[in-house]
């Protein structure tokens, strides 16, 4: 823990100072080292955890000494100012070291950039076209992502929703164990969203999250910041004219704010036209070899 050890360390240091003062100043009012111990404990804890008013109340509750409130306040404020001059508090440092995607108050960069400036436009996506259970399972097992956006087809990038990997993979593995008819070659598809009928295929439509937050590319980062802070979502999808343009995760957003730089896209999707009809040469974009993930940027230069 941090609370009691900080109090104990501060009390030891404060009592040492009190004993030293009592030895040096032998005449006049006697010095009580216990007072120095309590003030030292408050100062160390205030400098480590950067708490102020609540710590004064805690120390007053421990001592019931009204005359020590002013020394507590002065020691805690001084410790906090000195600590802020040299760096962050212990809890903020732990958040940074462990990489927690924690959002503080809005940074100045939030008011100078848009969503299209920091979004990731090179995405792997799932399509509604029929595939086999083995291909889908292999994709979910080997990916480093927590999910995939779902689009209509390889050439039509109309955004349909978001698919989380963990529940879908668990469902596929359970289906293989429970049914002897389900094997690696068994067809799977998102039937509700597919334009082509897939008779006999396993329907995965229930795993599509249609409520995922969507924003337009020109959305100010101040609004994106509020979405992550107030809604508690882990990602937002960027869409324009109904088509997928990119994605912003909370972790990537925090990294951009901490590093203090903003990316740039080659073509601003805020002013680009909708995707051309399916089959058009200009509107076509390459997909991966397995046909289930986009490897080319969604925004072509």
PDB file of N, CA, C and O in Angstrom, residues 133-190:
ATOM      1  N   UNK A 133     -16.091 -21.915 -41.347  1.00  0.00           N
ATOM      2  CA  UNK A 133     -15.863 -21.796 -39.914  1.00  0.00           C
ATOM      3  C   UNK A 133     -14.375 -21.787 -39.589  1.00  0.00           C
ATOM      4  O   UNK A 133     -13.936 -21.076 -38.683  1.00  0.00           O
ATOM      5  N   UNK A 134     -13.574 -22.552 -40.328  1.00  0.00           N
ATOM      6  CA  UNK A 134     -12.136 -22.609 -40.071  1.00  0.00           C
ATOM      7  C   UNK A 134     -11.472 -21.271 -40.359  1.00  0.00           C
ATOM      8  O   UNK A 134     -10.618 -20.808 -39.592  1.00  0.00           O
ATOM      9  N   UNK A 135     -11.866 -20.618 -41.453  1.00  0.00           N
ATOM     10  CA  UNK A 135     -11.282 -19.319 -41.789  1.00  0.00           C
ATOM     11  C   UNK A 135     -11.654 -18.263 -40.758  1.00  0.00           C
ATOM     12  O   UNK A 135     -10.812 -17.454 -40.348  1.00  0.00           O
ATOM     13  N   UNK A 136     -12.915 -18.277 -40.332  1.00  0.00           N
ATOM     14  CA  UNK A 136     -13.358 -17.302 -39.341  1.00  0.00           C
ATOM     15  C   UNK A 136     -12.671 -17.544 -37.998  1.00  0.00           C
ATOM     16  O   UNK A 136     -12.207 -16.594 -37.340  1.00  0.00           O
ATOM     17  N   UNK A 137     -12.556 -18.797 -37.594  1.00  0.00           N
ATOM     18  CA  UNK A 137     -11.897 -19.117 -36.322  1.00  0.00           C
ATOM     19  C   UNK A 137     -10.422 -18.747 -36.361  1.00  0.00           C
ATOM     20  O   UNK A 137      -9.876 -18.199 -35.390  1.00  0.00           O
ATOM     21  N   UNK A 138      -9.762 -19.036 -37.484  1.00  0.00           N
ATOM     22  CA  UNK A 138      -8.345 -18.699 -37.611  1.00  0.00           C
ATOM     23  C   UNK A 138      -8.121 -17.197 -37.541  1.00  0.00           C
ATOM     24  O   UNK A 138      -7.174 -16.717 -36.905  1.00  0.00           O
ATOM     25  N   UNK A 139      -9.006 -16.432 -38.166  1.00  0.00           N
ATOM     26  CA  UNK A 139      -8.885 -14.977 -38.131  1.00  0.00           C
ATOM     27  C   UNK A 139      -9.036 -14.444 -36.709  1.00  0.00           C
ATOM     28  O   UNK A 139      -8.270 -13.586 -36.261  1.00  0.00           O
ATOM     29  N   UNK A 140     -10.016 -14.976 -35.972  1.00  0.00           N
ATOM     30  CA  UNK A 140     -10.273 -14.494 -34.616  1.00  0.00           C
ATOM     31  C   UNK A 140      -9.165 -14.916 -33.651  1.00  0.00           C
ATOM     32  O   UNK A 140      -8.835 -14.177 -32.717  1.00  0.00           O
ATOM     33  N   UNK A 141      -8.583 -16.084 -33.865  1.00  0.00           N
ATOM     34  CA  UNK A 141      -7.543 -16.569 -32.961  1.00  0.00           C
ATOM     35  C   UNK A 141      -6.206 -15.873 -33.183  1.00  0.00           C
ATOM     36  O   UNK A 141      -5.439 -15.689 -32.231  1.00  0.00           O
ATOM     37  N   UNK A 142      -5.921 -15.494 -34.406  1.00  0.00           N
ATOM     38  CA  UNK A 142      -4.609 -14.942 -34.729  1.00  0.00           C
ATOM     39  C   UNK A 142      -4.565 -13.416 -34.698  1.00  0.00           C
ATOM     40  O   UNK A 142      -3.482 -12.838 -34.833  1.00  0.00           O
ATOM     41  N   UNK A 143      -5.680 -12.781 -34.512  1.00  0.00           N
ATOM     42  CA  UNK A 143      -5.688 -11.328 -34.516  1.00  0.00           C
ATOM     43  C   UNK A 143      -5.239 -10.760 -33.178  1.00  0.00           C
ATOM     44  O   UNK A 143      -5.366 -11.404 -32.134  1.00  0.00           O
ATOM     45  N   UNK A 144      -4.709  -9.559 -33.225  1.00  0.00           N
ATOM     46  CA  UNK A 144      -4.317  -8.837 -32.015  1.00  0.00           C
ATOM     47  C   UNK A 144      -5.390  -7.848 -31.584  1.00  0.00           C
ATOM     48  O   UNK A 144      -5.236  -7.188 -30.559  1.00  0.00           O
ATOM     49  N   UNK A 145      -6.447  -7.743 -32.364  1.00  0.00           N
ATOM     50  CA  UNK A 145      -7.500  -6.756 -32.092  1.00  0.00           C
ATOM     51  C   UNK A 145      -8.623  -7.391 -31.276  1.00  0.00           C
ATOM     52  O   UNK A 145      -8.806  -8.607 -31.258  1.00  0.00           O
ATOM     53  N   UNK A 146      -9.380  -6.541 -30.628  1.00  0.00           N
ATOM     54  CA  UNK A 146     -10.511  -7.014 -29.843  1.00  0.00           C
ATOM     55  C   UNK A 146     -11.783  -7.157 -30.638  1.00  0.00           C
ATOM     56  O   UNK A 146     -12.775  -7.683 -30.132  1.00  0.00           O
ATOM     57  N   UNK A 147     -11.769  -6.704 -31.879  1.00  0.00           N
ATOM     58  CA  UNK A 147     -12.958  -6.802 -32.713  1.00  0.00           C
ATOM     59  C   UNK A 147     -12.687  -6.233 -34.095  1.00  0.00           C
ATOM     60  O   UNK A 147     -11.605  -5.711 -34.385  1.00  0.00           O
ATOM     61  N   UNK A 148     -13.714  -6.339 -34.961  1.00  0.00           N
ATOM     62  CA  UNK A 148     -13.603  -5.875 -36.336  1.00  0.00           C
ATOM     63  C   UNK A 148     -14.864  -5.114 -36.730  1.00  0.00           C
ATOM     64  O   UNK A 148     -15.974  -5.527 -36.372  1.00  0.00           O
ATOM     65  N   UNK A 149     -14.723  -4.029 -37.489  1.00  0.00           N
ATOM     66  CA  UNK A 149     -15.911  -3.418 -38.103  1.00  0.00           C
ATOM     67  C   UNK A 149     -16.485  -4.362 -39.161  1.00  0.00           C
ATOM     68  O   UNK A 149     -15.751  -5.127 -39.791  1.00  0.00           O
ATOM     69  N   UNK A 150     -17.778  -4.304 -39.351  1.00  0.00           N
ATOM     70  CA  UNK A 150     -18.454  -5.137 -40.343  1.00  0.00           C
ATOM     71  C   UNK A 150     -18.948  -4.249 -41.471  1.00  0.00           C
ATOM     72  O   UNK A 150     -19.675  -3.284 -41.235  1.00  0.00           O
ATOM     73  N   UNK A 151     -18.535  -4.584 -42.703  1.00  0.00           N
ATOM     74  CA  UNK A 151     -18.968  -3.852 -43.890  1.00  0.00           C
ATOM     75  C   UNK A 151     -19.698  -4.819 -44.810  1.00  0.00           C
ATOM     76  O   UNK A 151     -19.672  -6.034 -44.625  1.00  0.00           O
ATOM     77  N   UNK A 152     -20.327  -4.267 -45.837  1.00  0.00           N
ATOM     78  CA  UNK A 152     -21.189  -5.079 -46.698  1.00  0.00           C
ATOM     79  C   UNK A 152     -20.376  -6.070 -47.513  1.00  0.00           C
ATOM     80  O   UNK A 152     -20.643  -7.271 -47.510  1.00  0.00           O
ATOM     81  N   UNK A 153     -19.375  -5.592 -48.245  1.00  0.00           N
ATOM     82  CA  UNK A 153     -18.623  -6.480 -49.133  1.00  0.00           C
ATOM     83  C   UNK A 153     -17.231  -5.915 -49.345  1.00  0.00           C
ATOM     84  O   UNK A 153     -16.854  -4.900 -48.755  1.00  0.00           O
ATOM     85  N   UNK A 154     -16.489  -6.562 -50.229  1.00  0.00           N
ATOM     86  CA  UNK A 154     -15.121  -6.138 -50.477  1.00  0.00           C
ATOM     87  C   UNK A 154     -15.054  -4.780 -51.146  1.00  0.00           C
ATOM     88  O   UNK A 154     -14.070  -4.047 -50.987  1.00  0.00           O
ATOM     89  N   UNK A 155     -16.055  -4.434 -51.918  1.00  0.00           N
ATOM     90  CA  UNK A 155     -16.063  -3.157 -52.640  1.00  0.00           C
ATOM     91  C   UNK A 155     -17.049  -2.167 -52.066  1.00  0.00           C
ATOM     92  O   UNK A 155     -16.951  -0.975 -52.330  1.00  0.00           O
ATOM     93  N   UNK A 156     -17.993  -2.621 -51.292  1.00  0.00           N
ATOM     94  CA  UNK A 156     -18.977  -1.743 -50.672  1.00  0.00           C
ATOM     95  C   UNK A 156     -18.668  -1.656 -49.177  1.00  0.00           C
ATOM     96  O   UNK A 156     -18.914  -2.592 -48.423  1.00  0.00           O
ATOM     97  N   UNK A 157     -18.134  -0.520 -48.744  1.00  0.00           N
ATOM     98  CA  UNK A 157     -17.688  -0.375 -47.367  1.00  0.00           C
ATOM     99  C   UNK A 157     -18.728   0.327 -46.492  1.00  0.00           C
ATOM    100  O   UNK A 157     -18.364   1.063 -45.560  1.00  0.00           O
ATOM    101  N   UNK A 158     -19.981   0.092 -46.805  1.00  0.00           N
ATOM    102  CA  UNK A 158     -21.037   0.615 -45.953  1.00  0.00           C
ATOM    103  C   UNK A 158     -20.934  -0.016 -44.570  1.00  0.00           C
ATOM    104  O   UNK A 158     -20.926  -1.239 -44.424  1.00  0.00           O
ATOM    105  N   UNK A 159     -20.865   0.819 -43.541  1.00  0.00           N
ATOM    106  CA  UNK A 159     -20.657   0.334 -42.182  1.00  0.00           C
ATOM    107  C   UNK A 159     -21.948  -0.248 -41.626  1.00  0.00           C
ATOM    108  O   UNK A 159     -23.001   0.406 -41.639  1.00  0.00           O
ATOM    109  N   UNK A 160     -21.876  -1.473 -41.130  1.00  0.00           N
ATOM    110  CA  UNK A 160     -23.050  -2.157 -40.577  1.00  0.00           C
ATOM    111  C   UNK A 160     -22.986  -2.288 -39.061  1.00  0.00           C
ATOM    112  O   UNK A 160     -24.027  -2.358 -38.411  1.00  0.00           O
ATOM    113  N   UNK A 161     -21.807  -2.350 -38.492  1.00  0.00           N
ATOM    114  CA  UNK A 161     -21.695  -2.514 -37.049  1.00  0.00           C
ATOM    115  C   UNK A 161     -20.279  -2.936 -36.667  1.00  0.00           C
ATOM    116  O   UNK A 161     -19.330  -2.791 -37.453  1.00  0.00           O
ATOM    117  N   UNK A 162     -20.178  -3.470 -35.463  1.00  0.00           N
ATOM    118  CA  UNK A 162     -18.880  -3.890 -34.938  1.00  0.00           C
ATOM    119  C   UNK A 162     -19.037  -5.265 -34.308  1.00  0.00           C
ATOM    120  O   UNK A 162     -20.022  -5.539 -33.611  1.00  0.00           O
ATOM    121  N   UNK A 163     -18.064  -6.150 -34.552  1.00  0.00           N
ATOM    122  CA  UNK A 163     -18.105  -7.526 -34.063  1.00  0.00           C
ATOM    123  C   UNK A 163     -16.965  -7.720 -33.071  1.00  0.00           C
ATOM    124  O   UNK A 163     -15.796  -7.531 -33.412  1.00  0.00           O
ATOM    125  N   UNK A 164     -17.299  -8.095 -31.842  1.00  0.00           N
ATOM    126  CA  UNK A 164     -16.298  -8.373 -30.819  1.00  0.00           C
ATOM    127  C   UNK A 164     -15.791  -9.807 -30.974  1.00  0.00           C
ATOM    128  O   UNK A 164     -16.572 -10.747 -31.165  1.00  0.00           O
ATOM    129  N   UNK A 165     -14.483  -9.976 -30.876  1.00  0.00           N
ATOM    130  CA  UNK A 165     -13.869 -11.279 -31.168  1.00  0.00           C
ATOM    131  C   UNK A 165     -14.185 -12.332 -30.110  1.00  0.00           C
ATOM    132  O   UNK A 165     -14.494 -13.478 -30.441  1.00  0.00           O
ATOM    133  N   UNK A 166     -14.112 -11.973 -28.839  1.00  0.00           N
ATOM    134  CA  UNK A 166     -14.201 -12.975 -27.771  1.00  0.00           C
ATOM    135  C   UNK A 166     -15.523 -13.733 -27.774  1.00  0.00           C
ATOM    136  O   UNK A 166     -15.524 -14.973 -27.789  1.00  0.00           O
ATOM    137  N   UNK A 167     -16.692 -13.070 -27.758  1.00  0.00           N
ATOM    138  CA  UNK A 167     -17.937 -13.851 -27.750  1.00  0.00           C
ATOM    139  C   UNK A 167     -18.154 -14.639 -29.030  1.00  0.00           C
ATOM    140  O   UNK A 167     -18.700 -15.759 -28.983  1.00  0.00           O
ATOM    141  N   UNK A 168     -17.723 -14.103 -30.171  1.00  0.00           N
ATOM    142  CA  UNK A 168     -17.901 -14.832 -31.429  1.00  0.00           C
ATOM    143  C   UNK A 168     -17.011 -16.065 -31.460  1.00  0.00           C
ATOM    144  O   UNK A 168     -17.465 -17.150 -31.855  1.00  0.00           O
ATOM    145  N   UNK A 169     -15.771 -15.944 -31.038  1.00  0.00           N
ATOM    146  CA  UNK A 169     -14.872 -17.103 -31.013  1.00  0.00           C
ATOM    147  C   UNK A 169     -15.366 -18.161 -30.037  1.00  0.00           C
ATOM    148  O   UNK A 169     -15.316 -19.365 -30.335  1.00  0.00           O
ATOM    149  N   UNK A 170     -15.868 -17.731 -28.890  1.00  0.00           N
ATOM    150  CA  UNK A 170     -16.395 -18.688 -27.922  1.00  0.00           C
ATOM    151  C   UNK A 170     -17.591 -19.433 -28.490  1.00  0.00           C
ATOM    152  O   UNK A 170     -17.756 -20.642 -28.277  1.00  0.00           O
ATOM    153  N   UNK A 171     -18.449 -18.741 -29.229  1.00  0.00           N
ATOM    154  CA  UNK A 171     -19.624 -19.380 -29.838  1.00  0.00           C
ATOM    155  C   UNK A 171     -19.203 -20.406 -30.887  1.00  0.00           C
ATOM    156  O   UNK A 171     -19.774 -21.514 -30.937  1.00  0.00           O
ATOM    157  N   UNK A 172     -18.220 -20.080 -31.711  1.00  0.00           N
ATOM    158  CA  UNK A 172     -17.781 -21.016 -32.749  1.00  0.00           C
ATOM    159  C   UNK A 172     -17.142 -22.257 -32.143  1.00  0.00           C
ATOM    160  O   UNK A 172     -17.411 -23.385 -32.587  1.00  0.00           O
ATOM    161  N   UNK A 173     -16.319 -22.075 -31.127  1.00  0.00           N
ATOM    162  CA  UNK A 173     -15.685 -23.233 -30.487  1.00  0.00           C
ATOM    163  C   UNK A 173     -16.704 -24.105 -29.781  1.00  0.00           C
ATOM    164  O   UNK A 173     -16.607 -25.336 -29.807  1.00  0.00           O
ATOM    165  N   UNK A 174     -17.698 -23.493 -29.152  1.00  0.00           N
ATOM    166  CA  UNK A 174     -18.746 -24.271 -28.484  1.00  0.00           C
ATOM    167  C   UNK A 174     -19.584 -25.044 -29.488  1.00  0.00           C
ATOM    168  O   UNK A 174     -19.978 -26.196 -29.241  1.00  0.00           O
ATOM    169  N   UNK A 175     -19.873 -24.425 -30.637  1.00  0.00           N
ATOM    170  CA  UNK A 175     -20.675 -25.097 -31.662  1.00  0.00           C
ATOM    171  C   UNK A 175     -19.959 -26.329 -32.202  1.00  0.00           C
ATOM    172  O   UNK A 175     -20.588 -27.366 -32.463  1.00  0.00           O
ATOM    173  N   UNK A 176     -18.652 -26.242 -32.355  1.00  0.00           N
ATOM    174  CA  UNK A 176     -17.889 -27.391 -32.856  1.00  0.00           C
ATOM    175  C   UNK A 176     -17.901 -28.528 -31.841  1.00  0.00           C
ATOM    176  O   UNK A 176     -18.011 -29.713 -32.199  1.00  0.00           O
ATOM    177  N   UNK A 177     -17.810 -28.207 -30.550  1.00  0.00           N
ATOM    178  CA  UNK A 177     -17.771 -29.242 -29.521  1.00  0.00           C
ATOM    179  C   UNK A 177     -19.131 -29.896 -29.315  1.00  0.00           C
ATOM    180  O   UNK A 177     -19.216 -31.095 -29.037  1.00  0.00           O
ATOM    181  N   UNK A 178     -20.204 -29.126 -29.439  1.00  0.00           N
ATOM    182  CA  UNK A 178     -21.533 -29.636 -29.109  1.00  0.00           C
ATOM    183  C   UNK A 178     -22.216 -30.346 -30.269  1.00  0.00           C
ATOM    184  O   UNK A 178     -23.134 -31.138 -30.043  1.00  0.00           O
ATOM    185  N   UNK A 179     -21.836 -30.065 -31.497  1.00  0.00           N
ATOM    186  CA  UNK A 179     -22.515 -30.656 -32.657  1.00  0.00           C
ATOM    187  C   UNK A 179     -21.512 -31.398 -33.536  1.00  0.00           C
ATOM    188  O   UNK A 179     -20.466 -30.840 -33.903  1.00  0.00           O
ATOM    189  N   UNK A 180     -21.844 -32.622 -33.879  1.00  0.00           N
ATOM    190  CA  UNK A 180     -20.981 -33.412 -34.753  1.00  0.00           C
ATOM    191  C   UNK A 180     -21.101 -32.978 -36.203  1.00  0.00           C
ATOM    192  O   UNK A 180     -20.243 -33.312 -37.031  1.00  0.00           O
ATOM    193  N   UNK A 181     -22.173 -32.253 -36.540  1.00  0.00           N
ATOM    194  CA  UNK A 181     -22.380 -31.805 -37.917  1.00  0.00           C
ATOM    195  C   UNK A 181     -21.569 -30.564 -38.252  1.00  0.00           C
ATOM    196  O   UNK A 181     -21.380 -30.235 -39.419  1.00  0.00           O
ATOM    197  N   UNK A 182     -21.119 -29.862 -37.231  1.00  0.00           N
ATOM    198  CA  UNK A 182     -20.359 -28.628 -37.450  1.00  0.00           C
ATOM    199  C   UNK A 182     -18.875 -28.963 -37.476  1.00  0.00           C
ATOM    200  O   UNK A 182     -18.328 -29.464 -36.497  1.00  0.00           O
ATOM    201  N   UNK A 183     -18.226 -28.702 -38.607  1.00  0.00           N
ATOM    202  CA  UNK A 183     -16.793 -28.959 -38.751  1.00  0.00           C
ATOM    203  C   UNK A 183     -16.124 -27.724 -39.349  1.00  0.00           C
ATOM    204  O   UNK A 183     -16.735 -26.665 -39.493  1.00  0.00           O
ATOM    205  N   UNK A 184     -14.861 -27.871 -39.705  1.00  0.00           N
ATOM    206  CA  UNK A 184     -14.091 -26.725 -40.196  1.00  0.00           C
ATOM    207  C   UNK A 184     -14.605 -26.190 -41.515  1.00  0.00           C
ATOM    208  O   UNK A 184     -14.403 -25.006 -41.837  1.00  0.00           O
ATOM    209  N   UNK A 185     -15.254 -27.018 -42.304  1.00  0.00           N
ATOM    210  CA  UNK A 185     -15.752 -26.569 -43.607  1.00  0.00           C
ATOM    211  C   UNK A 185     -17.177 -26.060 -43.547  1.00  0.00           C
ATOM    212  O   UNK A 185     -17.754 -25.710 -44.576  1.00  0.00           O
ATOM    213  N   UNK A 186     -17.752 -26.009 -42.358  1.00  0.00           N
ATOM    214  CA  UNK A 186     -19.134 -25.552 -42.223  1.00  0.00           C
ATOM    215  C   UNK A 186     -19.215 -24.070 -42.577  1.00  0.00           C
ATOM    216  O   UNK A 186     -18.422 -23.259 -42.094  1.00  0.00           O
ATOM    217  N   UNK A 187     -20.193 -23.667 -43.413  1.00  0.00           N
ATOM    218  CA  UNK A 187     -20.275 -22.259 -43.835  1.00  0.00           C
ATOM    219  C   UNK A 187     -20.839 -21.369 -42.726  1.00  0.00           C
ATOM    220  O   UNK A 187     -21.726 -21.776 -41.968  1.00  0.00           O
ATOM    221  N   UNK A 188     -20.326 -20.181 -42.630  1.00  0.00           N
ATOM    222  CA  UNK A 188     -20.816 -19.172 -41.687  1.00  0.00           C
ATOM    223  C   UNK A 188     -20.986 -17.868 -42.438  1.00  0.00           C
ATOM    224  O   UNK A 188     -20.265 -17.580 -43.402  1.00  0.00           O
ATOM    225  N   UNK A 189     -21.951 -17.063 -42.004  1.00  0.00           N
ATOM    226  CA  UNK A 189     -22.219 -15.790 -42.680  1.00  0.00           C
ATOM    227  C   UNK A 189     -23.064 -14.914 -41.758  1.00  0.00           C
ATOM    228  O   UNK A 189     -23.689 -15.391 -40.799  1.00  0.00           O
ATOM    229  N   UNK A 190     -23.061 -13.645 -42.060  1.00  0.00           N
ATOM    230  CA  UNK A 190     -23.931 -12.683 -41.375  1.00  0.00           C
ATOM    231  C   UNK A 190     -25.179 -12.516 -42.237  1.00  0.00           C
ATOM    232  O   UNK A 190     -25.286 -11.582 -43.040  1.00  0.00           O
TER     233      UNK A 190
END
